[in-house]
Coordinates of N, CA and C in Angstrom, one line a residue:
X1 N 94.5 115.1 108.6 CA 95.3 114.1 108.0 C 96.7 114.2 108.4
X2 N 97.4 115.4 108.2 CA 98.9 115.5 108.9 C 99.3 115.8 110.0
X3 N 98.3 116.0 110.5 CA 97.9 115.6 112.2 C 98.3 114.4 112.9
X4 N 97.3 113.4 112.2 CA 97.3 112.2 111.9 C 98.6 111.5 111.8
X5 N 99.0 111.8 110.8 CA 100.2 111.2 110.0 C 101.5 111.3 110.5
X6 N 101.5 112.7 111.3 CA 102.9 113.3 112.0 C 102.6 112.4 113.2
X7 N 101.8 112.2 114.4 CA 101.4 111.5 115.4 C 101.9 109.9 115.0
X8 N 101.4 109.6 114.0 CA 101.9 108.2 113.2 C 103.2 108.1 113.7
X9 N 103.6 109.0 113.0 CA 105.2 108.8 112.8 C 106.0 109.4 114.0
X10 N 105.3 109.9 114.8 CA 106.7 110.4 116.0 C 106.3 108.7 117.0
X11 N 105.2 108.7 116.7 CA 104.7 107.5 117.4 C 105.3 106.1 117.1
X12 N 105.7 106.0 116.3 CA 106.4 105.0 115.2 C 107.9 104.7 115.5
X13 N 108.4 105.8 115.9 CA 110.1 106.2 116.2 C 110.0 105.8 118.1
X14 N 108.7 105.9 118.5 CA 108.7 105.3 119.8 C 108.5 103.9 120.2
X15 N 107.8 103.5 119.1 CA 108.2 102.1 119.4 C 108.7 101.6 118.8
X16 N 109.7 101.7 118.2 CA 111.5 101.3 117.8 C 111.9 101.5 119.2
X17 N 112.5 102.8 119.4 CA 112.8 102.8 121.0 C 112.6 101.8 122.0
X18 N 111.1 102.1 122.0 CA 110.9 100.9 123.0 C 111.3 99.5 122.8
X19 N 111.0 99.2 121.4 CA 111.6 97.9 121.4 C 112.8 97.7 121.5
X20 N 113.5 98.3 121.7 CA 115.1 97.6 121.8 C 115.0 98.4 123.0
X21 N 114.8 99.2 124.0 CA 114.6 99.0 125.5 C 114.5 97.9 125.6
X22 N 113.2 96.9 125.1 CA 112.7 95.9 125.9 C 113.7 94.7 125.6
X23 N 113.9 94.6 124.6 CA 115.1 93.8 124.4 C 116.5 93.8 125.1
X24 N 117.5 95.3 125.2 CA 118.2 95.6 125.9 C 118.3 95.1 127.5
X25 N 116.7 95.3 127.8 CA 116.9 94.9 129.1 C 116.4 93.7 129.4
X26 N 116.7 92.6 128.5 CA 115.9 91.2 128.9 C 114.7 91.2 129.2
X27 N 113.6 91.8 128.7 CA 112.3 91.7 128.9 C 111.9 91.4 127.6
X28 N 112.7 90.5 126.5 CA 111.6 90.4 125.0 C 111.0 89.2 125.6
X29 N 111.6 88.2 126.6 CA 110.5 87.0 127.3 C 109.7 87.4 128.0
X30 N 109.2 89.0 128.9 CA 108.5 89.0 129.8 C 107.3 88.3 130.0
X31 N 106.3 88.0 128.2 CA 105.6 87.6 128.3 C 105.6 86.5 127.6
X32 N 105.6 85.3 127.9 CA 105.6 84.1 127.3 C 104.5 83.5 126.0
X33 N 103.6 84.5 126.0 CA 102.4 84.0 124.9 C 102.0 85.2 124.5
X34 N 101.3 85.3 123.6 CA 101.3 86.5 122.3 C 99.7 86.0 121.8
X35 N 98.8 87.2 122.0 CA 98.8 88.7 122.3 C 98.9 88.7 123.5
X36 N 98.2 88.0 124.7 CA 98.4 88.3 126.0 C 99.6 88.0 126.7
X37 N 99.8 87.9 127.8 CA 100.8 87.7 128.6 C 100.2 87.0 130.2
X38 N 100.5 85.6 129.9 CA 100.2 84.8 130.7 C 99.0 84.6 130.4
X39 N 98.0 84.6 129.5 CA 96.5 84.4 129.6 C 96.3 86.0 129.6
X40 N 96.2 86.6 130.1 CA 95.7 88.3 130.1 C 95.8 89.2 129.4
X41 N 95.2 90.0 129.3 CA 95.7 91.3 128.4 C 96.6 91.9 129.0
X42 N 96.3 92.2 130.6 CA 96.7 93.2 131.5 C 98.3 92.3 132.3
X43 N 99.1 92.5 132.5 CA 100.1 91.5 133.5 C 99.7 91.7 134.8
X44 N 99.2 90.4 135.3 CA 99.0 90.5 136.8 C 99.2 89.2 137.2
X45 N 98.9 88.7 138.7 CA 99.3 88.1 139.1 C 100.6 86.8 139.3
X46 N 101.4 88.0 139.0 CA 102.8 87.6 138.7 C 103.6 88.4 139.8
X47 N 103.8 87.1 140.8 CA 104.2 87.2 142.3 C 106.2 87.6 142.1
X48 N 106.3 87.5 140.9 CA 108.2 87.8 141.7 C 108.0 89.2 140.8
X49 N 108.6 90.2 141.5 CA 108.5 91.9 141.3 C 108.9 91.8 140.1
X50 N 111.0 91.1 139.9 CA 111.2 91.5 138.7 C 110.4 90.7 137.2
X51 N 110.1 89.9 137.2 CA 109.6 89.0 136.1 C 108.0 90.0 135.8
X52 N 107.4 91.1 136.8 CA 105.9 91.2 136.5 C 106.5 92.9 136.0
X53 N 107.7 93.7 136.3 CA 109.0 94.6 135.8 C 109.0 94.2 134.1
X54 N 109.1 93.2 134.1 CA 109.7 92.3 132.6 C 108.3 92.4 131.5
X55 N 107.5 91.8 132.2 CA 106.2 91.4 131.8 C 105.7 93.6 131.4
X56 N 105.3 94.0 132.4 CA 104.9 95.3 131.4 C 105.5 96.4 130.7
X57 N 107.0 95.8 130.7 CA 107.6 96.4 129.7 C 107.6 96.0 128.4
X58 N 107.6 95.0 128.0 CA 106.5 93.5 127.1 C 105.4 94.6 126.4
X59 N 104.5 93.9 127.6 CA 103.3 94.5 127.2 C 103.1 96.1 126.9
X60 N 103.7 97.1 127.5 CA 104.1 98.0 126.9 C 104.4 98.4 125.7
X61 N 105.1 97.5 125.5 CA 105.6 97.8 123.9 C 104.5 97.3 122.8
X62 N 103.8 96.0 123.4 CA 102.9 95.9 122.7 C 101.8 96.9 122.1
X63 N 101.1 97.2 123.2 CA 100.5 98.0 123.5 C 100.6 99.7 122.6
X64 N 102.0 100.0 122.3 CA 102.1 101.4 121.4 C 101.9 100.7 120.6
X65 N 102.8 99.3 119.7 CA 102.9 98.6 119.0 C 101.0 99.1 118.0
X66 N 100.2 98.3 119.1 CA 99.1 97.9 118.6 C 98.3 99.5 118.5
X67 N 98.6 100.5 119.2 CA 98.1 101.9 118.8 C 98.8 102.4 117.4
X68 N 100.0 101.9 116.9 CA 100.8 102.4 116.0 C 99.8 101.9 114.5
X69 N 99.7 100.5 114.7 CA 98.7 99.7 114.0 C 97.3 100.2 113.5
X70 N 96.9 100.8 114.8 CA 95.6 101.5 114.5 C 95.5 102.7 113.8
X71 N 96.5 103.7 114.1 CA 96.5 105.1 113.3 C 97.0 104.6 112.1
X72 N 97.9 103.8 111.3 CA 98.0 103.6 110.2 C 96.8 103.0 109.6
X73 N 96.6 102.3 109.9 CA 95.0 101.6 109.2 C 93.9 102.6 108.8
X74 N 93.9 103.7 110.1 CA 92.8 104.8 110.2 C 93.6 105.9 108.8
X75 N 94.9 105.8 109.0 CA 95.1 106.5 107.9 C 95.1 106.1 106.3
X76 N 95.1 104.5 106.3 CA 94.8 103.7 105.3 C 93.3 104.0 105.1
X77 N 92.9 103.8 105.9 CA 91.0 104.2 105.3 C 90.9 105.5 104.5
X78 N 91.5 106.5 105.5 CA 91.4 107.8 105.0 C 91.8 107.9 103.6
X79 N 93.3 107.3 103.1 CA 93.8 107.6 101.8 C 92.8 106.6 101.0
X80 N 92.4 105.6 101.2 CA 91.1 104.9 100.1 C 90.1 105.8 100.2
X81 N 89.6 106.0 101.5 CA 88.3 107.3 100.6 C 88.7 108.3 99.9
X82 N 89.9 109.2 100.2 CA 90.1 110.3 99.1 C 90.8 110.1 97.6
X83 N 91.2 108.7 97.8 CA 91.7 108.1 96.8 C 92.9 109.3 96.4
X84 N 93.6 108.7 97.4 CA 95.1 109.4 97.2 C 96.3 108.2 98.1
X85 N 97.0 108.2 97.2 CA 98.1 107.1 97.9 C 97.8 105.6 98.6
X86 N 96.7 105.3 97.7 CA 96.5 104.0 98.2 C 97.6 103.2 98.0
X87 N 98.5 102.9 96.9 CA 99.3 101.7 96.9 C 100.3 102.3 98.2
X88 N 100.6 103.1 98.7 CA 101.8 103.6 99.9 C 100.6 102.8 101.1
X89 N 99.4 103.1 101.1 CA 98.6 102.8 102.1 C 98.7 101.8 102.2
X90 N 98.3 100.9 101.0 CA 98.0 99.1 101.5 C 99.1 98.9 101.5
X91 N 100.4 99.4 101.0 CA 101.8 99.0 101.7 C 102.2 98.9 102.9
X92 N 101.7 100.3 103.8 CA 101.8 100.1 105.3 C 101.0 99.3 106.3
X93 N 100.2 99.0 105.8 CA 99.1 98.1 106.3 C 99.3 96.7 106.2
X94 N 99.7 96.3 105.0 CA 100.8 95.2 104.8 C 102.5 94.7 106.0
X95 N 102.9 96.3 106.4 CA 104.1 96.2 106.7 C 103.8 96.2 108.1
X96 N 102.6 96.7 108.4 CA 102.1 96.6 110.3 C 101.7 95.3 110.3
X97 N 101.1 94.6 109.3 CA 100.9 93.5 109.4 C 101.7 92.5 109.4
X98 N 102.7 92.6 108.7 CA 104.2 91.7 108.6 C 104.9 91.9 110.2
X99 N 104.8 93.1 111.0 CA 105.8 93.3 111.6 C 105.3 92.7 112.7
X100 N 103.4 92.8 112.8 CA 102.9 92.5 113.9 C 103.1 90.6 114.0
X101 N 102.9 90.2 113.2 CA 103.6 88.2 113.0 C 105.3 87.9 113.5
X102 N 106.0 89.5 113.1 CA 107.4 88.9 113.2 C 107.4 89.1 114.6
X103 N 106.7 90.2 115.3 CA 106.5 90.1 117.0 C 105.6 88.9 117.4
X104 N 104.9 88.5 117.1 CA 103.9 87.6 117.6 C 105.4 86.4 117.6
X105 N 106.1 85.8 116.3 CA 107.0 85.0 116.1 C 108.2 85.1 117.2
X106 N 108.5 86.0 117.3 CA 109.6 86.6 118.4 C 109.3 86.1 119.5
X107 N 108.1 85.8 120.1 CA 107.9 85.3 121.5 C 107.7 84.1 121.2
X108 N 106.6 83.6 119.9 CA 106.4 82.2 120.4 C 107.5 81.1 119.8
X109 N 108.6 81.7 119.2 CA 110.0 81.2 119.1 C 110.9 81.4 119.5
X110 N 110.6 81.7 120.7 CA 111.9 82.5 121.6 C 113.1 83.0 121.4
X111 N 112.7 84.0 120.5 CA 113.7 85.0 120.1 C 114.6 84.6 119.6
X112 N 114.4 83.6 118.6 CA 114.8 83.1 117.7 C 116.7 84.4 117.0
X113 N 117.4 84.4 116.3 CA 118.1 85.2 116.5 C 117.1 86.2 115.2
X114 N 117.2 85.3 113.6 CA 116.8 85.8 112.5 C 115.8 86.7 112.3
X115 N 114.9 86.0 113.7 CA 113.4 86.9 113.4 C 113.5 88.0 114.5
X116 N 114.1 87.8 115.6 CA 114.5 89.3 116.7 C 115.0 90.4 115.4
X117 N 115.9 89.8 114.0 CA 116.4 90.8 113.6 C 116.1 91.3 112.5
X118 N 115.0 90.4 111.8 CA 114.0 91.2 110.8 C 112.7 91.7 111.8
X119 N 112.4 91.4 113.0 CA 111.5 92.5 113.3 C 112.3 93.3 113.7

């Protein structure tokens, strides 16, 4: 479990990083639709170098984004079966869930200013 939990969290401080990498460098448009990018999971067929540059730095971020999502959930399961800290649990699971909408919002309102700055 603090295995788990530490991995969570160094993991967690990486995609902050990355997110404002991706931002900094004009890549929070790389991908124009949310979850995929262009239709795909994967960025391909995207013929100009810099824009397909843009596009998996994007997806990148998504991508920890959605591993960050996973280990808290896995650690949300865990604190409901030992029945320890569930209200902190469904809190975080709530708050990956809030953050994962405010990114989904961020692209399909084009980075809107309010919502680039509550996610």
């Amino acid at each position: 479990m603090r295995s788990l939990a530490l991995a969570a969290a160094v993991l967690a401080f990486v995609v902050v990083v990355v997110g404002a990498y991706v931002r900094l460098s004009d890549a929070g448009l790389g991908c124009p639709d949310w979850p995929f990018c262009y239709g795909q999971p994967v960025p391909s067929d995207i013929a100009d170098g810099d824009a397909l540059a843009k596009a998996w730095k994007e997806m990148g971020h998504r991508y920890l984004a959605g591993t960050l999502g996973i280990l808290i959930v896995a650690l949300a399961l865990w604190s409901w079966k030992v029945r320890r800290s569930q209200w902190l649990a469904t809190a975080s699971v709530a708050l990956v869930l809030f953050q994962a909408t405010l990114g989904a919002w961020t692209v399909t309102m084009l980075l809107k200013p309010a919502i680039v700055t509550a996610h």
